[in-house]
Short mmCIF file of C-alpha atoms in Angstrom, two decimals:
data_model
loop_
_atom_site.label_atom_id
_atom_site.label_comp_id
_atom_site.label_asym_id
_atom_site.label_seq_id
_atom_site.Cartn_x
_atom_site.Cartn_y
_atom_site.Cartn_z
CA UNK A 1 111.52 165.94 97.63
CA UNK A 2 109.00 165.89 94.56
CA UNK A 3 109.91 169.50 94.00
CA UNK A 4 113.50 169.37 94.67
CA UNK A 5 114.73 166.27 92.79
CA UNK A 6 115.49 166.34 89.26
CA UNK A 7 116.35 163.10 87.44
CA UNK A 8 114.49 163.92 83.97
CA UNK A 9 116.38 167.22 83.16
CA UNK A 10 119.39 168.94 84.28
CA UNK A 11 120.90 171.27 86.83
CA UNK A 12 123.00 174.07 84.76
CA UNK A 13 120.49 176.65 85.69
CA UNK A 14 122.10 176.84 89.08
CA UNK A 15 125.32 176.86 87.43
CA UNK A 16 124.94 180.35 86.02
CA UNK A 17 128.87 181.86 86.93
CA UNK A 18 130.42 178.70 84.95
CA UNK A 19 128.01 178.93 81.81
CA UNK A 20 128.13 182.63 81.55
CA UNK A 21 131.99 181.97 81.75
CA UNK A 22 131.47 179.49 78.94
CA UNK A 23 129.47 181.74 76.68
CA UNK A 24 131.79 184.21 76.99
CA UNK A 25 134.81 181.05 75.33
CA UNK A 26 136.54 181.61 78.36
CA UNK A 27 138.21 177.70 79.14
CA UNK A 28 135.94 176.76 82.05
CA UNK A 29 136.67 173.42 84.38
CA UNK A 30 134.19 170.63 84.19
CA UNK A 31 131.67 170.83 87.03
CA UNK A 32 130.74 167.15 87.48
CA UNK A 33 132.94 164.35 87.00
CA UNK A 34 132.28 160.65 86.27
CA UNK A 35 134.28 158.01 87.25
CA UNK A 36 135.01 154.03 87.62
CA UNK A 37 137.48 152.99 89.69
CA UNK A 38 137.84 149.64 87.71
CA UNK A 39 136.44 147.97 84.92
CA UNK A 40 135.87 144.70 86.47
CA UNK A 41 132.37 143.61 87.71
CA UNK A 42 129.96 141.32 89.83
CA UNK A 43 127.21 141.00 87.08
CA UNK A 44 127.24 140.33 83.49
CA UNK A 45 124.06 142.22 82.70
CA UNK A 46 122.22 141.92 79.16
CA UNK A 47 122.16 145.50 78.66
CA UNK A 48 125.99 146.28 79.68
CA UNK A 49 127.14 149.41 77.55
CA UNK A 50 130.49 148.09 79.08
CA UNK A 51 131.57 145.88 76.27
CA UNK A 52 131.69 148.57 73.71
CA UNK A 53 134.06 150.53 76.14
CA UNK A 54 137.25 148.87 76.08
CA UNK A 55 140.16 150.48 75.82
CA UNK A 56 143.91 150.25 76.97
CA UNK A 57 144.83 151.27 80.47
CA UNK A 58 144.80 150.04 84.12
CA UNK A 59 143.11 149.92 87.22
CA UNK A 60 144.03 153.65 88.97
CA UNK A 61 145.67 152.71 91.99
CA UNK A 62 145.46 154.83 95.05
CA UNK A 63 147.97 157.34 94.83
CA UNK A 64 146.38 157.85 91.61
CA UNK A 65 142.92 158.04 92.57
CA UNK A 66 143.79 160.37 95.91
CA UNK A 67 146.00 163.04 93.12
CA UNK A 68 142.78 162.93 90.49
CA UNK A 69 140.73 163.80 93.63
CA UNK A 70 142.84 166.55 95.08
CA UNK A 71 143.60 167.87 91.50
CA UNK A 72 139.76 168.05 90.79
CA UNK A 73 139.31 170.09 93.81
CA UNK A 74 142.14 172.26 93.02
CA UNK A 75 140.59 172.96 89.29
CA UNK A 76 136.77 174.33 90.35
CA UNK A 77 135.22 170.20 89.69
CA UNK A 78 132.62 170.40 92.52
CA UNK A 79 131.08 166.70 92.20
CA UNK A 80 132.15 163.50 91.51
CA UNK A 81 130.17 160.55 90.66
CA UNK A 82 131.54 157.08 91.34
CA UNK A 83 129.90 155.02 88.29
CA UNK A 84 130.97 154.78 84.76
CA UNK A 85 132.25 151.52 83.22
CA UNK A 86 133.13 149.76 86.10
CA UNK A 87 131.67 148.32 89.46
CA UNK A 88 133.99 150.35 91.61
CA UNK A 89 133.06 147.92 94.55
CA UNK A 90 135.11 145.76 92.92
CA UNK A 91 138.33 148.33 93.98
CA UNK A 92 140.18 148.06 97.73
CA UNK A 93 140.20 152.03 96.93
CA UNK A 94 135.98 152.90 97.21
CA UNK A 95 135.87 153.82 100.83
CA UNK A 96 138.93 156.24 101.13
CA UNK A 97 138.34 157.71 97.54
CA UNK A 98 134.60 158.61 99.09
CA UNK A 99 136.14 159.71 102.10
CA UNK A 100 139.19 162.04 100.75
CA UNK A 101 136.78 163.45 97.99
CA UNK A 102 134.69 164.63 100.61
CA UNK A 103 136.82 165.73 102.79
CA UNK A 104 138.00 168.01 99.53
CA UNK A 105 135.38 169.88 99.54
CA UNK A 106 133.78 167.83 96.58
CA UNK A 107 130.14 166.47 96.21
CA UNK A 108 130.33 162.40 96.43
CA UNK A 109 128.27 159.89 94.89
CA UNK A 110 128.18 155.98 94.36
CA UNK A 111 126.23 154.17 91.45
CA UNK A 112 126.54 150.49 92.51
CA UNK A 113 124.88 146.92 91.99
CA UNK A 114 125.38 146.54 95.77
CA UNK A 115 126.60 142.91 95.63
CA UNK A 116 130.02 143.83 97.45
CA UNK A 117 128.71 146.35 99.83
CA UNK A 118 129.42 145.10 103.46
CA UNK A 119 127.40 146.86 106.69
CA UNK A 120 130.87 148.64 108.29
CA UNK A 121 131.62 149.71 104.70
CA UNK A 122 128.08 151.80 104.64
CA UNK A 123 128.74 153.03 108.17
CA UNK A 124 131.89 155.05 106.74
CA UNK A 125 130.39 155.92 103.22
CA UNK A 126 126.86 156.87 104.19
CA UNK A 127 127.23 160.14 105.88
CA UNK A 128 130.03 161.31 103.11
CA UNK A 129 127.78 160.49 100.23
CA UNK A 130 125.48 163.24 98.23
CA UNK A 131 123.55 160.05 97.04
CA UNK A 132 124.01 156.16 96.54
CA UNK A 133 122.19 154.76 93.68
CA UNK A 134 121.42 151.01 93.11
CA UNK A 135 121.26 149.97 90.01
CA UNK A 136 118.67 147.44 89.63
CA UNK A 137 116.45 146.39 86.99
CA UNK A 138 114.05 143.47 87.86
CA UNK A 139 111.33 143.51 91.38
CA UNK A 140 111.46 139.59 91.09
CA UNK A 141 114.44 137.41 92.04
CA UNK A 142 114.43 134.80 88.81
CA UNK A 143 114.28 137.93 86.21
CA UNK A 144 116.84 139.68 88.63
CA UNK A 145 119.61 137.06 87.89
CA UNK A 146 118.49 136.42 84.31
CA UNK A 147 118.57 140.37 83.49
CA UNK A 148 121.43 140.96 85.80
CA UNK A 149 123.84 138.02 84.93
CA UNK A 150 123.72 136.55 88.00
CA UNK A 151 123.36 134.15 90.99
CA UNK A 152 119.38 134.55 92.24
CA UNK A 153 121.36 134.71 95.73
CA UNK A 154 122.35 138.37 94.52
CA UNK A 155 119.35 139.24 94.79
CA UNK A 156 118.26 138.54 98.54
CA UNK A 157 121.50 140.09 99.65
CA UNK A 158 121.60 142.75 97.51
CA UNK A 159 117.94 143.67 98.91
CA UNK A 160 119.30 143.21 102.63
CA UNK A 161 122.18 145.91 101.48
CA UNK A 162 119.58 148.39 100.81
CA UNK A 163 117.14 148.04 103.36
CA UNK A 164 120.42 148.37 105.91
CA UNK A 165 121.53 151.85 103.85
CA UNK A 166 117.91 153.12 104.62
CA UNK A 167 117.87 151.60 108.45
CA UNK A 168 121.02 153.68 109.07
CA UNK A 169 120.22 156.69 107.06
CA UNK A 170 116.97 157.07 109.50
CA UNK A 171 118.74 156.37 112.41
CA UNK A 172 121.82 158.46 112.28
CA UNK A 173 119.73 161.40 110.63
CA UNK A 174 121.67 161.37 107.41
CA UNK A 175 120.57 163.85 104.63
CA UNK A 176 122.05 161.28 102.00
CA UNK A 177 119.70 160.32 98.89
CA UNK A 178 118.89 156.98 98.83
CA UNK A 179 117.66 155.81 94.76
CA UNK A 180 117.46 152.59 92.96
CA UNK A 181 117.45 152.87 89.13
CA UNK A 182 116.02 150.77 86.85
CA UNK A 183 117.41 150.36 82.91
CA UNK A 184 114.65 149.52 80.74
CA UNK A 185 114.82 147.50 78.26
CA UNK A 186 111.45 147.26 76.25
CA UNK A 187 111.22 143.21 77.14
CA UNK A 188 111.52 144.24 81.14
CA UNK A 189 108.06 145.62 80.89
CA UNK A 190 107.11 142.87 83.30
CA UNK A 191 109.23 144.25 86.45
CA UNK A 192 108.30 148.03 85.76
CA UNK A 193 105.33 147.54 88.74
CA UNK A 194 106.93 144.71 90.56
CA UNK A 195 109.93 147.04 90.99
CA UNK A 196 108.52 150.24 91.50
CA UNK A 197 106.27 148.17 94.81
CA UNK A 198 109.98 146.86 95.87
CA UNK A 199 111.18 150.68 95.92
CA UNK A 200 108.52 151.45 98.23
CA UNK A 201 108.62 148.35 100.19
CA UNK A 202 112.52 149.07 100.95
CA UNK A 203 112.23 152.27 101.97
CA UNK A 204 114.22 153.98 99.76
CA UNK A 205 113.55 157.37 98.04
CA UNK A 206 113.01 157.51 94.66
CA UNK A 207 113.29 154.22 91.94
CA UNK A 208 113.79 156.53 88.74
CA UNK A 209 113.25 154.63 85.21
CA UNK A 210 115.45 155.53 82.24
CA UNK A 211 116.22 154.40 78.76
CA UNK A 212 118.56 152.04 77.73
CA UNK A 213 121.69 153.61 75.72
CA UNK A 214 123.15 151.54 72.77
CA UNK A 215 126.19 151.97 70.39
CA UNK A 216 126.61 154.02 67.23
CA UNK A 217 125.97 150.92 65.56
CA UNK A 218 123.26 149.87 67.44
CA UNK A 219 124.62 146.89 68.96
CA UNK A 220 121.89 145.97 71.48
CA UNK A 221 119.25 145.96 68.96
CA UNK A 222 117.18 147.98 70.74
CA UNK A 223 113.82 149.28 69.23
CA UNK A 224 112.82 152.38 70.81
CA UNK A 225 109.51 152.85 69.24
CA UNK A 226 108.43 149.95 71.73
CA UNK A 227 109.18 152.00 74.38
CA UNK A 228 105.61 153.82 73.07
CA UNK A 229 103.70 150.60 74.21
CA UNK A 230 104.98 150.94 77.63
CA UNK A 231 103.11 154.27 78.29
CA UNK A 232 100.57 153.05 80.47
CA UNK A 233 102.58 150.87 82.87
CA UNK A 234 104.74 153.80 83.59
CA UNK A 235 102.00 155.92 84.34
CA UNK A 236 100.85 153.01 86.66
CA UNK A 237 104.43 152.98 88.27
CA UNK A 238 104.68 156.82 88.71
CA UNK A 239 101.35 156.77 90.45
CA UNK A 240 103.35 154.44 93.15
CA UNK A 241 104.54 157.32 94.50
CA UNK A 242 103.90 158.79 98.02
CA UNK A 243 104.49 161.94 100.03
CA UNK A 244 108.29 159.83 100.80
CA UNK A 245 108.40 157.64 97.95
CA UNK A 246 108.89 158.65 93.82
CA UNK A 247 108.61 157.00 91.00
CA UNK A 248 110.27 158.57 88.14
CA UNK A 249 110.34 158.10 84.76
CA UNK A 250 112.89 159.83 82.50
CA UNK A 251 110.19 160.66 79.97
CA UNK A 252 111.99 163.00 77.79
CA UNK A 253 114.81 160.65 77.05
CA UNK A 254 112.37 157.33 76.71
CA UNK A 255 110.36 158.86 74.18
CA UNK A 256 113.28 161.09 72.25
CA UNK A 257 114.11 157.76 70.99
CA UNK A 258 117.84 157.64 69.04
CA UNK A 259 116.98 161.31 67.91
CA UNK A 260 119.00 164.37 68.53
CA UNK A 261 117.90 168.06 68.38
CA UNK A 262 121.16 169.34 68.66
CA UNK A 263 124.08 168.94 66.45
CA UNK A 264 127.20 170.12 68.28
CA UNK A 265 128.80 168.21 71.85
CA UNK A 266 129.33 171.35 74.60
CA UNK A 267 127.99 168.54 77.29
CA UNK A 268 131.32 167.25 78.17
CA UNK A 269 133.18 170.40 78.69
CA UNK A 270 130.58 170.71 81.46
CA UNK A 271 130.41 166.84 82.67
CA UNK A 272 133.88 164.67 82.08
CA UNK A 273 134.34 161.04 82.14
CA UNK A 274 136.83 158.51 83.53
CA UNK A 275 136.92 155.04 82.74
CA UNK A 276 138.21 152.27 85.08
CA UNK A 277 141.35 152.12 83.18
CA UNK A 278 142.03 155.67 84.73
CA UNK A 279 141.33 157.07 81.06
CA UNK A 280 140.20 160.70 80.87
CA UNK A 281 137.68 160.61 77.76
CA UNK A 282 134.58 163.22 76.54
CA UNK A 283 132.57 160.86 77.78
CA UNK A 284 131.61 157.29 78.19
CA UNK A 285 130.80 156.50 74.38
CA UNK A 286 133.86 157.49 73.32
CA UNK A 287 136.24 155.26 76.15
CA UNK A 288 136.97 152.71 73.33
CA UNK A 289 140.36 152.58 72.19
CA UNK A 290 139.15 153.22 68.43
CA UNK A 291 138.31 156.63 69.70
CA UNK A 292 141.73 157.07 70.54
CA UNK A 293 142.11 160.65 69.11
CA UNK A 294 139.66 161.66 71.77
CA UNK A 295 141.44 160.85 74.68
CA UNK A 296 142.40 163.10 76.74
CA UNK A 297 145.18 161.53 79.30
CA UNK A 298 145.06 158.81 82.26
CA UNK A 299 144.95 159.94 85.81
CA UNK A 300 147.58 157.11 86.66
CA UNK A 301 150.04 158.84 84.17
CA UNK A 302 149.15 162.62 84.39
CA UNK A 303 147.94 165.08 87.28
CA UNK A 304 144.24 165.56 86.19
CA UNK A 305 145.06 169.70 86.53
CA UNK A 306 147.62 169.96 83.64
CA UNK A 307 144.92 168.04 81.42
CA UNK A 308 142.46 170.26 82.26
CA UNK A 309 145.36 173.04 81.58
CA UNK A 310 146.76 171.06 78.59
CA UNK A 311 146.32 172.17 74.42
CA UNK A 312 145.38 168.57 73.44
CA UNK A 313 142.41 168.95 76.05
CA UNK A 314 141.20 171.82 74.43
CA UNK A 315 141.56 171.17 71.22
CA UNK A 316 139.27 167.97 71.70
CA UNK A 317 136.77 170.20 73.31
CA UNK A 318 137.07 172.40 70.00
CA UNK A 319 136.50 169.42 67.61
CA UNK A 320 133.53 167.73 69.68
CA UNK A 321 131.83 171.30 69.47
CA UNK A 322 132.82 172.10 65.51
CA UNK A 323 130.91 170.75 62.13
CA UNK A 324 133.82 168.20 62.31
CA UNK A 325 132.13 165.86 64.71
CA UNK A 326 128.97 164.68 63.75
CA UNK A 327 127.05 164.44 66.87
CA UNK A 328 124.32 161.96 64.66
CA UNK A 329 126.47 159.60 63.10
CA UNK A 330 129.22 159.18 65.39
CA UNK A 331 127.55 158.85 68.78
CA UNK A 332 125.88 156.12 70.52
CA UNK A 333 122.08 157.07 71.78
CA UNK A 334 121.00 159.01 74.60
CA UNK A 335 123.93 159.46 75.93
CA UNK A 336 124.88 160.88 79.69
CA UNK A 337 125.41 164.35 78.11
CA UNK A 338 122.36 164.77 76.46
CA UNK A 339 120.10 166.95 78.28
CA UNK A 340 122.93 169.23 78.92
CA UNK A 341 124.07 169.36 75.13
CA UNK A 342 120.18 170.11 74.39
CA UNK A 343 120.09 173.07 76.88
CA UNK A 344 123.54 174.47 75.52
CA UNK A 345 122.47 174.25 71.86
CA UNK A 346 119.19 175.82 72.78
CA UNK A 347 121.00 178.81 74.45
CA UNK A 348 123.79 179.13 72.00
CA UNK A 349 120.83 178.83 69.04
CA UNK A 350 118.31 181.17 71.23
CA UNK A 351 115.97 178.60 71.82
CA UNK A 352 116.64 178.74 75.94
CA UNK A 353 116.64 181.63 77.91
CA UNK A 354 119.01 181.66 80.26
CA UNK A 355 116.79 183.58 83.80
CA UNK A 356 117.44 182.95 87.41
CA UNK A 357 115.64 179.74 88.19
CA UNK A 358 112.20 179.86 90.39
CA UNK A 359 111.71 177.78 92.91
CA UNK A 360 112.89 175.74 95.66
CA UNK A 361 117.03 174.95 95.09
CA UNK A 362 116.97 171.23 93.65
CA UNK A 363 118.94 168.39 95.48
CA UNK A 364 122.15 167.25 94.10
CA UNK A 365 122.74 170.68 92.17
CA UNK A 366 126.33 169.69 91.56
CA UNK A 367 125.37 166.22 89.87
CA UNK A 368 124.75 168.10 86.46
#
């Protein structure tokens, strides 16, 4: 799994037909999609990129959510991610939108606190899943709660959800990815090791360790040169890992701090994001309503296929990717596109070469 899982970098040299399509300016359909399927949630956690992402809509219900899937299908979208701003636990609509993506044809995944998660509900989801991540930051129940903004019950249960997940995956055989990840913040330096032992202890696969993405106005206050200080103990986590057991960090993204090397957005005509409110945006940093001119449609309004199809769509895709969108100034940091819109300005810029990949075929190659 070492070899074949890649959660510091991305997938698009496996994606050669659609990029060679998209050199070439022909109008290509996104190949991973991320979506909430509400913007309600469990936690309140400190760290939330959530309350920057407001914006005018509602919850998709499940007409909606069944035509986005079928649509996405229809269009060449070969993976869908059930995350964004919204713990879609929270929805009545989880388990069937898992099962009638799959059953589509598409690549399924859940990102997920776990709170909500009952045992018959992981019986159905399991086997239909590419990968369910947990999303926890803390090893240590009172940090847990105080990190997470909530109950220090969560925690036990939440614990009991995952261990379950990785009793059934070994039992029935499944070939789904089981991953916790953790967002660090530069004052959780104290659960880095007691989390990365909890990984192991669980069971699970990987615990990968990533940045923590703030606003264009830096809301969170966060101070990524501390991130610097922190070298060691993720070098101490990383060496946690076992011949079934890895400890990631996302390096490249930790230490790139709020920097950018690139100065056009080509990431989301590759990777597309849906809010809870069933809004179609660029991506996640630009769901707020005061990005309005951005948007691109809402699945409960619009088959997803005629936005795809639509002028407006395009012509968003044009702007993002011209000198008239300033990829520095009007963008929050480190945001879900960026190793993609690295690897795309590199090979539009002749900096990347763009050669059959060696090796063993990675995991997940449809999670961008």
């Amino acid at each position: 799994m070492q070899e074949r899982i890649i959660l510091d970098s991305h997938k698009l040299a496996w994606q050669q037909e659609r990029v060679k399509a998209w050199l070439k300016g022909e109008r290509i359909a996104p190949i991973t999609v991320d979506m909430a399927l509400t913007r309600r949630c469990t936690y309140k956690c400190v760290y939330c990129y959530g309350q920057f992402q407001m914006n005018v809509g509602r919850e998709p219900d499940r007409d909606a959510i069944f035509r986005f899937l079928d649509d996405a299908a229809e269009v060449g979208v070969k993976a869908v991610s059930i995350v964004s701003d919204g713990e879609s636990t929270c929805s009545p609509h989880l388990v069937p939108a898992i099962l009638r993506g799959k059953a589509n044809g598409l690549d399924m995944a859940l990102g997920t606190n776990g709170y909500l998660l009952k045992d018959e509900q992981l019986e159905e989801i399991l086997p239909a899943l590419t990968y369910l991540r947990f999303n926890i930051s803390a090893g240590e129940q009172d940090r847990y709660a105080e990190i997470h903004g909530c109950a220090p019950k969560c925690y036990s249960k939440v614990l009991g959800t995952i261990a379950k997940c990785v009793q059934i995956k070994k039992t029935w055989d499944l070939p789904v990815t089981l991953g916790m990840q953790m967002v660090l913040m530069p004052e959780f330096a104290d659960q880095i090791l007691p989390l990365s032992d909890l990984g192991a202890q669980l069971g699970v696969d990987y615990l990968v360790i990533k940045h923590c993405s703030d606003d264009e106005e830096g809301s969170l206050g966060i101070d990524y040169s501390k991130y610097k200080d922190l070298e060691d103990l993720l070098h101490q986590a990383e060496a946690r890992s076992t011949e079934d057991y890895l400890v990631r960090v996302k390096w490249s993204k930790i230490m790139a701090g709020s920097t950018r090397s690139y100065s056009r957005c080509y990431g989301p005509q590759f990777m597309l994001q849906i809010s809870g409110t069933g809004l179609v945006a660029p991506c996640g940093m630009l769901f707020n309503d005061k990005f309005s001119r951005y948007h691109i449609g809402n699945i409960a309004d619009q088959s997803f296929a005629e936005m795809i199809r639509s002028e407006r769509y395009w012509r968003i895709m044009d702007e993002l990717a011209s000198g008239r969108f300033n990829v520095h100034t009007q963008c929050g940091t480190l945001c879900l596109q960026h190793k993609v819109n690295e690897f795309l300005w590199g090979l539009k810029h002749g900096h990347e070469q763009f050669v059959k990949p060696a090796g063993p075929l990675p995991m997940h190659k449809n999670f961008i």
